[in-house]
Amino acid sequence: MNCRINIALLSALLVFLPVEGSAQKAFTARQKSVECEKIKAACLHAWSGYKKYANGYDALKPISKKGHNWYGVSFLMTPVDAFDTFFLLGLKKEAEEAREMMVSGLNFNVDEEVQLFEINIRLMGGLLSSYGLSKDKRLLALAEDLGARLLPAFNSPTGMPYRYVNLKSGKTRDALSNPAEIGTYLIEFGKLTEYTGDSNYYQVAKKAALEIFRRRSDNDLVGTTIDVNTGAWKNTESQIGARIDSYYEYLYKAWLLFGDKDCLEAWEIHNKAIKKHLLTQVQSGWYFTRVDMKSGKETNPLYGALDAFYAGILALSGDIGTAAKVQQGNYYMWTHFNIEPEEFNFRTDSVLYPNYPLRPENIESCFYLYRKTKNPEYQRMGYRMINDILTKCKTDAGFAEVKNVKTLELSDSMESFFLAETLKYAYLLFAPEKTLDLSKFVFNTEAHPMERAKRE
Ligand code: DMJ
């Protein structure tokens, strides 16, 4: 059975793989539609595994075939994250199932301490985009209830939020935070303000992000860890990956979504500094290194799966030249190690963290670069990545994280962002542009599309 499937897959690959030496050749309409169908089939496979083995849980364990919750109760991470992917892919039955689960199963009036950042990008983002697409008011009511429960997190002396908040009592914990967990609320809280008319949401989100910006170094860089009680940096390493990434992303997107000029200015200042101090060329390509925010000296030549998003935001902001050369490095990272590792040392070409948890960022950057340039090279890159995932990460029940990209051993996790982001960007890379018009929508960092407000 497996063997039959593999042979069928191989022949499909041979028929549709763009011929070596004609790398720039555009995919035909038929080839694009085959890719879209393949990605839809992957969505259906992941969703049916979730329903069969993890129904009602946050996530599926795709090897042991069990459900997994992040906290004491389930917040239905997978259905909330997946609804808008099903919607955009035209998977109506699956979208309905996910919506029904949300409206009948979500309850935020629980004595649970949750991580503000993850709840915001996955649940708040998912509920708001689901409401925007479906106009189902019950989803907006859930988002409003959740928003009110998250607000106490921002009651710190600096206005930068604590990392954890209890949804029932509002009690907060953990003042040692980072720019991503402090500055990634502009999109969701801005949408809440737009939908509810309560300006407080956007105000607290903007204050938090700009408190980070205010504490930038003379080099216009920020560090990795900061104390939200005192505002003092605790780790001054500056980079664009984990713990900082979406802070930058949201500054630019707050401009796109809400026309916020303060955020645009902050993005431009940071982006200039990032290109000046972090962008580095080695033999295999261009990467963003890590430096001390004050001295600008390199601390660690590390690059990885999360850093790969930056080419996409550069492309979105119109800097195609830099985006294109960084994407070559992203592609090298993917192909050189079988599948991209979580982190590698680009000076020694050695892997530091060998896992691949089904992350979207590299494909996301292919998507933005393709949309902005129409250069089929980016579809070719994405094609390689998608097919690696669909063949190497597939299990009976879904898709699994790679434990080690060298051995391709799998581990028992399918993060909800696989359905929210990885498969969505993969599909949109080959689907007609009208499926998601970038002049009308902006994605939050979990790939939940938010409609841009009409401005004069
Ligand atoms: C997602 O939850 C979001 O994209 C976040 O900004 C970074 N990490 C994951 C995907 O890799």
CSV table of C-alpha atoms and ligand atoms in Angstrom, one decimal:
chain,number,residue,atom,x,y,z
A,1,MET,CA,0.0,0.0,0.0
A,2,ASN,CA,2.7,2.5,1.1
A,3,CYS,CA,4.9,1.4,-1.8
A,4,ARG,CA,2.0,2.0,-4.2
A,5,ILE,CA,1.5,5.5,-2.8
A,6,ASN,CA,5.3,6.3,-3.1
A,7,ILE,CA,5.5,5.1,-6.7
A,8,ALA,CA,2.4,7.3,-7.5
A,9,LEU,CA,4.0,10.2,-5.8
A,10,LEU,CA,7.3,9.7,-7.5
A,11,SER,CA,5.7,9.7,-10.9
A,12,ALA,CA,3.8,12.8,-10.1
A,13,LEU,CA,7.0,14.5,-9.0
A,14,LEU,CA,8.8,13.4,-12.2
A,15,VAL,CA,6.0,14.7,-14.4
A,16,PHE,CA,5.7,18.0,-12.7
A,17,LEU,CA,9.2,18.9,-11.5
A,18,PRO,CA,10.4,21.8,-13.6
A,19,VAL,CA,13.3,20.5,-15.7
A,20,GLU,CA,16.9,21.2,-14.4
A,21,GLY,CA,18.4,24.0,-16.4
A,22,SER,CA,15.1,25.6,-17.1
A,23,ALA,CA,14.7,26.8,-13.5
A,24,GLN,CA,13.1,30.1,-14.5
A,25,LYS,CA,10.4,28.4,-16.6
A,26,ALA,CA,7.0,29.2,-15.2
A,27,PHE,CA,4.8,26.5,-13.9
A,28,THR,CA,1.8,25.8,-16.2
A,29,ALA,CA,-1.7,26.4,-15.0
A,30,ARG,CA,-2.1,22.6,-14.8
A,31,GLN,CA,1.1,22.2,-12.7
A,32,LYS,CA,-0.1,24.9,-10.3
A,33,SER,CA,-3.5,23.3,-10.0
A,34,VAL,CA,-1.8,19.9,-9.2
A,35,GLU,CA,0.2,21.5,-6.5
A,36,CYS,CA,-2.9,23.1,-5.0
A,37,GLU,CA,-4.8,19.8,-5.0
A,38,LYS,CA,-1.8,18.1,-3.4
A,39,ILE,CA,-1.8,20.7,-0.6
A,40,LYS,CA,-5.5,20.4,-0.1
A,41,ALA,CA,-5.1,16.6,0.2
A,42,ALA,CA,-2.4,17.3,2.9
A,43,CYS,CA,-4.8,19.6,4.8
A,44,LEU,CA,-7.6,16.9,4.7
A,45,HIS,CA,-5.1,14.2,5.9
A,46,ALA,CA,-4.0,16.4,8.8
A,47,TRP,CA,-7.5,17.3,9.7
A,48,SER,CA,-8.9,13.8,9.6
A,49,GLY,CA,-6.1,12.6,11.8
A,50,TYR,CA,-6.9,15.4,14.3
A,51,LYS,CA,-10.6,14.5,14.3
A,52,LYS,CA,-10.0,10.8,14.6
A,53,TYR,CA,-7.4,10.8,17.3
A,54,ALA,CA,-7.4,14.2,18.9
A,55,ASN,CA,-10.9,15.6,18.5
A,56,GLY,CA,-11.5,18.4,21.0
A,57,TYR,CA,-7.8,18.7,22.1
A,58,ASP,CA,-5.4,21.5,21.2
A,59,ALA,CA,-3.2,19.4,18.9
A,60,LEU,CA,-2.6,16.0,17.4
A,61,LYS,CA,0.3,13.8,18.3
A,62,PRO,CA,0.8,12.3,14.9
A,63,ILE,CA,2.9,9.2,15.8
A,64,SER,CA,1.3,8.0,19.0
A,65,LYS,CA,-2.1,9.0,17.6
A,66,LYS,CA,-3.3,10.9,20.7
A,67,GLY,CA,-4.5,14.3,21.6
A,68,HIS,CA,-2.4,16.9,23.5
A,69,ASN,CA,-3.4,20.0,25.5
A,70,TRP,CA,-1.2,22.9,26.3
A,71,TYR,CA,-2.9,23.6,29.6
A,72,GLY,CA,-5.4,22.0,32.0
A,73,VAL,CA,-8.2,22.5,29.5
A,74,SER,CA,-8.3,22.6,25.8
A,75,PHE,CA,-8.5,25.9,23.8
A,76,LEU,CA,-8.9,24.0,20.5
A,77,MET,CA,-5.7,25.5,19.0
A,78,THR,CA,-5.9,23.3,15.9
A,79,PRO,CA,-9.5,24.1,14.8
A,80,VAL,CA,-9.1,27.8,15.7
A,81,ASP,CA,-5.8,28.0,13.7
A,82,ALA,CA,-7.1,26.0,10.8
A,83,PHE,CA,-10.5,27.6,10.1
A,84,ASP,CA,-9.3,30.3,7.7
A,85,THR,CA,-7.0,27.9,5.9
A,86,PHE,CA,-10.0,25.7,5.1
A,87,PHE,CA,-12.0,28.7,4.2
A,88,LEU,CA,-9.4,30.0,1.7
A,89,LEU,CA,-8.8,26.5,0.2
A,90,GLY,CA,-12.5,26.1,-0.4
A,91,LEU,CA,-12.7,23.2,2.0
A,92,LYS,CA,-16.2,24.2,3.1
A,93,LYS,CA,-17.2,21.1,5.1
A,94,GLU,CA,-14.0,21.3,7.1
A,95,ALA,CA,-14.4,25.0,7.7
A,96,GLU,CA,-17.9,24.4,9.0
A,97,GLU,CA,-16.6,21.6,11.3
A,98,ALA,CA,-13.9,23.9,12.7
A,99,ARG,CA,-16.4,26.8,13.2
A,100,GLU,CA,-18.8,24.6,15.0
A,101,MET,CA,-16.1,23.3,17.3
A,102,MET,CA,-15.1,26.9,18.2
A,103,VAL,CA,-18.6,28.2,18.9
A,104,SER,CA,-19.7,25.2,20.9
A,105,GLY,CA,-16.4,24.3,22.6
A,106,LEU,CA,-14.5,27.5,23.5
A,107,ASN,CA,-14.7,28.9,27.0
A,108,PHE,CA,-12.2,31.4,28.3
A,109,ASN,CA,-13.8,31.7,31.8
A,110,VAL,CA,-11.3,29.3,33.2
A,111,ASP,CA,-8.8,29.4,36.1
A,112,GLU,CA,-5.8,28.9,33.7
A,113,GLU,CA,-2.6,30.8,33.4
A,114,VAL,CA,-1.8,31.2,29.7
A,115,GLN,CA,1.1,32.5,27.7
A,116,LEU,CA,-0.1,35.9,26.4
A,117,PHE,CA,1.8,35.8,23.1
A,118,GLU,CA,0.8,32.4,21.9
A,119,ILE,CA,-2.9,32.8,22.9
A,120,ASN,CA,-2.9,36.1,21.1
A,121,ILE,CA,-1.4,35.1,17.8
A,122,ARG,CA,-3.1,31.7,17.5
A,123,LEU,CA,-6.5,32.1,19.3
A,124,MET,CA,-7.1,35.9,19.1
A,125,GLY,CA,-5.7,36.0,15.6
A,126,GLY,CA,-7.7,32.9,14.6
A,127,LEU,CA,-11.0,34.2,16.1
A,128,LEU,CA,-10.7,37.6,14.5
A,129,SER,CA,-9.9,36.4,11.0
A,130,SER,CA,-12.6,33.7,11.3
A,131,TYR,CA,-15.1,36.4,12.2
A,132,GLY,CA,-13.8,38.7,9.4
A,133,LEU,CA,-14.3,35.9,6.8
A,134,SER,CA,-17.5,34.3,8.1
A,135,LYS,CA,-19.2,37.3,9.7
A,136,ASP,CA,-20.3,34.9,12.5
A,137,LYS,CA,-20.9,37.3,15.4
A,138,ARG,CA,-20.4,34.4,17.9
A,139,LEU,CA,-16.7,34.4,16.9
A,140,LEU,CA,-16.4,38.1,17.6
A,141,ALA,CA,-18.0,37.7,21.0
A,142,LEU,CA,-15.4,35.0,21.9
A,143,ALA,CA,-12.6,37.3,20.7
A,144,GLU,CA,-14.0,40.2,22.8
A,145,ASP,CA,-14.2,38.0,25.9
A,146,LEU,CA,-10.7,36.8,25.4
A,147,GLY,CA,-9.4,40.3,24.8
A,148,ALA,CA,-10.8,41.6,28.1
A,149,ARG,CA,-9.1,38.7,29.9
A,150,LEU,CA,-5.7,39.4,28.3
A,151,LEU,CA,-5.7,43.1,29.1
A,152,PRO,CA,-4.5,42.8,32.8
A,153,ALA,CA,-1.2,41.4,31.4
A,154,PHE,CA,-0.3,45.0,30.3
A,155,ASN,CA,-0.6,46.4,33.9
A,156,SER,CA,3.2,46.6,34.5
A,157,PRO,CA,5.2,49.7,35.5
A,158,THR,CA,6.4,50.2,31.9
A,159,GLY,CA,3.2,49.1,30.0
A,160,MET,CA,5.1,46.2,28.5
A,161,PRO,CA,3.1,43.0,29.3
A,162,TYR,CA,4.0,40.2,31.6
A,163,ARG,CA,4.4,36.8,29.8
A,164,TYR,CA,1.6,35.0,31.6
A,165,VAL,CA,-1.9,35.9,32.7
A,166,ASN,CA,-4.6,34.0,34.5
A,167,LEU,CA,-7.8,34.1,32.3
A,168,LYS,CA,-10.1,34.2,35.3
A,169,SER,CA,-8.3,36.2,38.0
A,170,GLY,CA,-6.1,38.4,35.8
A,171,LYS,CA,-3.1,37.5,37.9
A,172,THR,CA,0.1,38.0,36.0
A,173,ARG,CA,3.6,36.3,36.1
A,174,ASP,CA,7.0,36.5,34.6
A,175,ALA,CA,8.5,39.9,34.0
A,176,LEU,CA,11.5,38.7,32.1
A,177,SER,CA,10.2,39.0,28.5
A,178,ASN,CA,11.4,39.7,25.0
A,179,PRO,CA,10.5,42.0,22.1
A,180,ALA,CA,8.3,39.4,20.3
A,181,GLU,CA,6.2,38.7,23.4
A,182,ILE,CA,5.9,42.4,24.1
A,183,GLY,CA,5.4,43.8,20.6
A,184,THR,CA,3.2,41.3,18.8
A,185,TYR,CA,-0.3,42.7,19.7
A,186,LEU,CA,-0.7,45.6,17.3
A,187,ILE,CA,-2.6,43.6,14.6
A,188,GLU,CA,-5.0,41.7,16.8
A,189,PHE,CA,-5.6,44.5,19.4
A,190,GLY,CA,-6.0,46.9,16.5
A,191,LYS,CA,-8.6,44.8,14.9
A,192,LEU,CA,-10.4,44.5,18.3
A,193,THR,CA,-10.4,48.3,18.5
A,194,GLU,CA,-11.8,48.5,15.0
A,195,TYR,CA,-14.5,45.9,15.7
A,196,THR,CA,-15.5,47.0,19.2
A,197,GLY,CA,-14.8,50.7,19.1
A,198,ASP,CA,-12.8,50.5,22.2
A,199,SER,CA,-9.5,52.4,21.5
A,200,ASN,CA,-7.8,51.0,24.7
A,201,TYR,CA,-6.8,47.8,22.9
A,202,TYR,CA,-4.7,49.4,20.2
A,203,GLN,CA,-3.4,51.9,22.7
A,204,VAL,CA,-1.9,49.3,25.1
A,205,ALA,CA,-0.5,47.3,22.2
A,206,LYS,CA,1.1,50.3,20.6
A,207,LYS,CA,2.5,51.6,23.9
A,208,ALA,CA,4.1,48.1,24.6
A,209,ALA,CA,5.8,48.0,21.2
A,210,LEU,CA,7.0,51.6,21.4
A,211,GLU,CA,8.4,51.0,24.9
A,212,ILE,CA,10.8,48.5,23.2
A,213,PHE,CA,11.6,50.9,20.4
A,214,ARG,CA,12.3,53.7,23.0
A,215,ARG,CA,14.9,51.4,24.6
A,216,ARG,CA,16.8,50.7,21.4
A,217,SER,CA,20.6,51.2,21.5
A,218,ASP,CA,22.5,54.0,19.8
A,219,ASN,CA,22.9,51.5,16.9
A,220,ASP,CA,19.0,51.3,16.7
A,221,LEU,CA,19.0,47.7,17.7
A,222,VAL,CA,17.1,45.8,20.4
A,223,GLY,CA,18.2,43.0,22.6
A,224,THR,CA,16.6,39.5,23.3
A,225,THR,CA,15.5,39.7,26.9
A,226,ILE,CA,14.1,42.7,28.9
A,227,ASP,CA,12.6,43.1,32.3
A,228,VAL,CA,9.1,44.6,31.9
A,229,ASN,CA,9.1,45.9,35.5
A,230,THR,CA,12.3,48.0,35.2
A,231,GLY,CA,12.7,48.3,31.5
A,232,ALA,CA,16.3,47.1,31.7
A,233,TRP,CA,17.8,44.8,29.1
A,234,LYS,CA,18.9,41.4,30.5
A,235,ASN,CA,20.3,39.9,27.3
A,236,THR,CA,21.7,42.4,24.8
A,237,GLU,CA,22.1,40.1,21.9
A,238,SER,CA,20.3,41.5,18.8
A,239,GLN,CA,19.0,39.2,16.1
A,240,ILE,CA,15.9,38.7,13.9
A,241,GLY,CA,14.8,35.2,15.0
A,242,ALA,CA,13.2,33.7,18.1
A,243,ARG,CA,12.0,36.2,20.7
A,244,ILE,CA,12.4,39.2,18.5
A,245,ASP,CA,11.0,38.4,15.0
A,246,SER,CA,7.4,39.4,15.1
A,247,TYR,CA,8.1,42.7,16.9
A,248,TYR,CA,9.7,43.9,13.7
A,249,GLU,CA,7.0,42.2,11.6
A,250,TYR,CA,4.2,44.0,13.4
A,251,LEU,CA,5.7,47.4,13.2
A,252,TYR,CA,5.6,47.3,9.5
A,253,LYS,CA,2.3,45.6,9.3
A,254,ALA,CA,0.6,48.1,11.7
A,255,TRP,CA,1.5,50.6,9.0
A,256,LEU,CA,0.0,48.5,6.2
A,257,LEU,CA,-3.1,47.6,8.2
A,258,PHE,CA,-3.9,50.8,10.1
A,259,GLY,CA,-1.7,53.4,8.4
A,260,ASP,CA,0.3,54.0,11.7
A,261,LYS,CA,3.2,56.3,10.8
A,262,ASP,CA,4.9,56.0,14.2
A,263,CYS,CA,5.2,52.2,13.6
A,264,LEU,CA,6.4,52.8,10.0
A,265,GLU,CA,9.1,55.1,11.3
A,266,ALA,CA,10.2,52.6,14.0
A,267,TRP,CA,10.3,49.8,11.3
A,268,GLU,CA,12.4,51.9,9.0
A,269,ILE,CA,14.9,52.8,11.7
A,270,HIS,CA,15.2,49.2,12.8
A,271,ASN,CA,15.4,47.8,9.3
A,272,LYS,CA,18.2,50.1,8.3
A,273,ALA,CA,20.1,49.1,11.4
A,274,ILE,CA,19.5,45.4,10.8
A,275,LYS,CA,20.8,45.6,7.2
A,276,LYS,CA,23.8,47.6,8.4
A,277,HIS,CA,24.8,45.5,11.4
A,278,LEU,CA,23.4,42.0,10.9
A,279,LEU,CA,23.3,41.3,7.2
A,280,THR,CA,26.4,39.2,6.5
A,281,GLN,CA,27.7,37.4,3.4
A,282,VAL,CA,29.6,34.1,3.5
A,283,GLN,CA,30.4,31.7,0.8
A,284,SER,CA,27.0,30.0,0.9
A,285,GLY,CA,25.0,33.2,0.8
A,286,TRP,CA,23.6,36.1,2.8
A,287,TYR,CA,22.4,35.7,6.4
A,288,PHE,CA,21.4,37.8,9.3
A,289,THR,CA,23.9,37.2,12.1
A,290,ARG,CA,23.7,38.0,15.8
A,291,VAL,CA,25.4,41.0,17.4
A,292,ASP,CA,25.6,42.9,20.6
A,293,MET,CA,23.0,45.6,20.4
A,294,LYS,CA,25.4,48.2,21.8
A,295,SER,CA,28.7,47.4,20.2
A,296,GLY,CA,27.4,45.9,17.0
A,297,LYS,CA,30.0,43.1,17.3
A,298,GLU,CA,29.1,39.6,16.3
A,299,THR,CA,28.1,37.4,19.2
A,300,ASN,CA,27.1,34.2,17.3
A,301,PRO,CA,26.9,33.5,13.6
A,302,LEU,CA,23.6,31.6,14.0
A,303,TYR,CA,20.7,31.5,11.5
A,304,GLY,CA,17.7,29.3,11.3
A,305,ALA,CA,14.1,28.4,10.4
A,306,LEU,CA,12.6,31.4,12.2
A,307,ASP,CA,15.0,33.9,10.7
A,308,ALA,CA,13.8,32.9,7.3
A,309,PHE,CA,10.7,35.1,7.6
A,310,TYR,CA,12.7,38.3,7.2
A,311,ALA,CA,13.1,37.9,3.4
A,312,GLY,CA,9.3,37.9,3.2
A,313,ILE,CA,8.8,41.1,5.2
A,314,LEU,CA,11.5,42.8,3.2
A,315,ALA,CA,9.7,41.8,0.0
A,316,LEU,CA,6.4,43.0,1.3
A,317,SER,CA,8.0,46.3,2.2
A,318,GLY,CA,9.3,46.6,-1.4
A,319,ASP,CA,13.0,45.8,-0.8
A,320,ILE,CA,13.2,43.1,-3.4
A,321,GLY,CA,17.0,43.3,-3.8
A,322,THR,CA,17.8,42.4,-0.2
A,323,ALA,CA,14.9,40.0,0.0
A,324,ALA,CA,16.1,38.1,-3.1
A,325,LYS,CA,19.6,37.6,-1.8
A,326,VAL,CA,18.5,36.5,1.7
A,327,GLN,CA,16.1,34.0,0.1
A,328,GLN,CA,19.0,32.4,-1.7
A,329,GLY,CA,20.5,31.8,1.8
A,330,ASN,CA,17.2,30.5,3.0
A,331,TYR,CA,17.0,28.0,0.2
A,332,TYR,CA,20.6,26.9,0.8
A,333,MET,CA,19.7,26.3,4.4
A,334,TRP,CA,16.7,24.1,3.3
A,335,THR,CA,18.5,22.1,0.6
A,336,HIS,CA,21.9,21.7,2.2
A,337,PHE,CA,20.6,19.9,5.3
A,338,ASN,CA,17.8,17.8,3.7
A,339,ILE,CA,15.2,20.1,5.3
A,340,GLU,CA,16.1,23.3,7.2
A,341,PRO,CA,17.3,22.8,10.7
A,342,GLU,CA,16.0,25.0,13.6
A,343,GLU,CA,19.5,26.7,13.8
A,344,PHE,CA,22.8,26.4,12.1
A,345,ASN,CA,26.2,28.1,12.2
A,346,PHE,CA,26.5,29.7,8.8
A,347,ARG,CA,30.3,30.3,9.2
A,348,THR,CA,31.1,26.6,9.9
A,349,ASP,CA,28.1,25.2,8.1
A,350,SER,CA,27.3,23.0,11.1
A,351,VAL,CA,23.9,22.3,12.6
A,352,LEU,CA,23.2,23.4,16.1
A,353,TYR,CA,19.5,22.5,16.6
A,354,PRO,CA,18.7,19.7,14.1
A,355,ASN,CA,14.9,19.7,14.4
A,356,TYR,CA,12.3,20.9,11.9
A,357,PRO,CA,8.9,21.5,13.6
A,358,LEU,CA,7.0,22.0,10.4
A,359,ARG,CA,7.7,25.7,10.3
A,360,PRO,CA,6.3,28.0,7.6
A,361,GLU,CA,8.8,30.9,7.4
A,362,ASN,CA,10.8,29.8,4.5
A,363,ILE,CA,7.8,29.0,2.3
A,364,GLU,CA,6.2,32.3,3.6
A,365,SER,CA,9.1,34.2,2.1
A,366,CYS,CA,8.8,32.3,-1.2
A,367,PHE,CA,5.1,33.4,-1.3
A,368,TYR,CA,5.8,37.1,-0.7
A,369,LEU,CA,8.7,37.1,-3.2
A,370,TYR,CA,6.7,35.3,-5.8
A,371,ARG,CA,3.7,37.7,-5.3
A,372,LYS,CA,6.0,40.7,-5.6
A,373,THR,CA,8.2,39.6,-8.5
A,374,LYS,CA,6.2,36.9,-10.3
A,375,ASN,CA,9.6,35.1,-10.7
A,376,PRO,CA,8.8,31.4,-10.9
A,377,GLU,CA,12.1,30.7,-9.1
A,378,TYR,CA,10.3,31.3,-5.9
A,379,GLN,CA,7.6,28.8,-6.8
A,380,ARG,CA,10.4,26.3,-7.7
A,381,MET,CA,11.9,26.8,-4.2
A,382,GLY,CA,8.6,26.4,-2.5
A,383,TYR,CA,7.8,23.4,-4.6
A,384,ARG,CA,10.9,21.7,-3.3
A,385,MET,CA,10.1,22.6,0.3
A,386,ILE,CA,6.5,21.5,0.1
A,387,ASN,CA,7.3,18.2,-1.5
A,388,ASP,CA,10.0,17.5,1.1
A,389,ILE,CA,7.4,18.1,3.9
A,390,LEU,CA,4.7,16.1,2.2
A,391,THR,CA,6.9,13.1,1.6
A,392,LYS,CA,9.3,13.2,4.6
A,393,CYS,CA,7.0,14.3,7.4
A,394,LYS,CA,3.9,12.3,6.6
A,395,THR,CA,2.6,9.8,9.1
A,396,ASP,CA,-0.6,7.6,9.1
A,397,ALA,CA,-2.4,10.2,11.2
A,398,GLY,CA,-1.0,13.5,10.0
A,399,PHE,CA,2.4,15.2,9.6
A,400,ALA,CA,5.1,15.1,12.2
A,401,GLU,CA,8.0,17.3,13.3
A,402,VAL,CA,11.4,16.2,12.1
A,403,LYS,CA,13.6,15.4,15.2
A,404,ASN,CA,16.8,15.4,13.2
A,405,VAL,CA,17.0,16.8,9.7
A,406,LYS,CA,20.1,14.6,9.0
A,407,THR,CA,18.5,11.3,9.9
A,408,LEU,CA,14.9,12.4,9.1
A,409,GLU,CA,13.8,10.7,12.4
A,410,LEU,CA,10.4,12.1,13.3
A,411,SER,CA,9.0,13.2,16.6
A,412,ASP,CA,5.4,13.1,18.0
A,413,SER,CA,4.2,16.7,17.4
A,414,MET,CA,2.1,18.5,14.8
A,415,GLU,CA,2.0,22.2,15.8
A,416,SER,CA,-1.3,24.0,15.0
A,417,PHE,CA,0.8,26.5,12.8
A,418,PHE,CA,1.3,23.7,10.3
A,419,LEU,CA,-2.4,24.0,9.3
A,420,ALA,CA,-2.6,27.7,10.0
A,421,GLU,CA,0.5,28.8,8.2
A,422,THR,CA,2.7,26.2,6.4
A,423,LEU,CA,0.0,24.7,4.3
A,424,LYS,CA,-1.8,28.0,3.8
A,425,TYR,CA,1.4,29.8,2.4
A,426,ALA,CA,2.1,26.6,0.4
A,427,TYR,CA,-1.3,26.7,-1.2
A,428,LEU,CA,-1.3,30.5,-1.9
A,429,LEU,CA,2.1,30.2,-3.6
A,430,PHE,CA,0.4,28.3,-6.4
A,431,ALA,CA,-3.3,29.5,-6.2
A,432,PRO,CA,-4.7,32.3,-8.2
A,433,GLU,CA,-4.0,35.7,-6.6
A,434,LYS,CA,-7.6,36.5,-6.1
A,435,THR,CA,-7.7,33.6,-3.5
A,436,LEU,CA,-6.0,36.1,-1.2
A,437,ASP,CA,-5.5,39.7,-2.4
A,438,LEU,CA,-2.5,41.2,-0.6
A,439,SER,CA,-3.8,44.7,-1.4
A,440,LYS,CA,-6.8,43.9,0.8
A,441,PHE,CA,-5.4,41.7,3.5
A,442,VAL,CA,-2.5,41.6,5.9
A,443,PHE,CA,-1.5,38.4,7.7
A,444,ASN,CA,-0.9,38.3,11.4
A,445,THR,CA,2.2,36.3,12.4
A,446,GLU,CA,0.2,33.1,12.5
A,447,ALA,CA,-1.0,33.7,8.9
A,448,HIS,CA,-4.5,34.8,9.9
A,449,PRO,CA,-5.6,37.2,7.3
A,450,MET,CA,-7.0,40.6,8.5
A,451,GLU,CA,-8.8,42.9,6.1
A,452,ARG,CA,-7.2,46.3,5.7
A,453,ALA,CA,-9.4,49.2,6.7
A,454,LYS,CA,-10.4,51.4,3.9
A,455,ARG,CA,-8.6,54.8,4.2
A,456,GLU,CA,-9.0,58.0,2.3
B,1,DMJ,C1,4.3,30.7,14.7
B,1,DMJ,O1,3.6,30.5,15.8
B,1,DMJ,C2,4.4,32.2,14.4
B,1,DMJ,O2,4.8,32.4,13.0
B,1,DMJ,C3,5.4,32.9,15.3
B,1,DMJ,O3,5.6,34.2,14.9
B,1,DMJ,C4,6.8,32.2,15.1
B,1,DMJ,N1,6.7,30.8,15.3
B,1,DMJ,C5,5.6,30.0,14.7
B,1,DMJ,C6,5.9,29.3,13.4
B,1,DMJ,O4,7.2,28.9,13.2
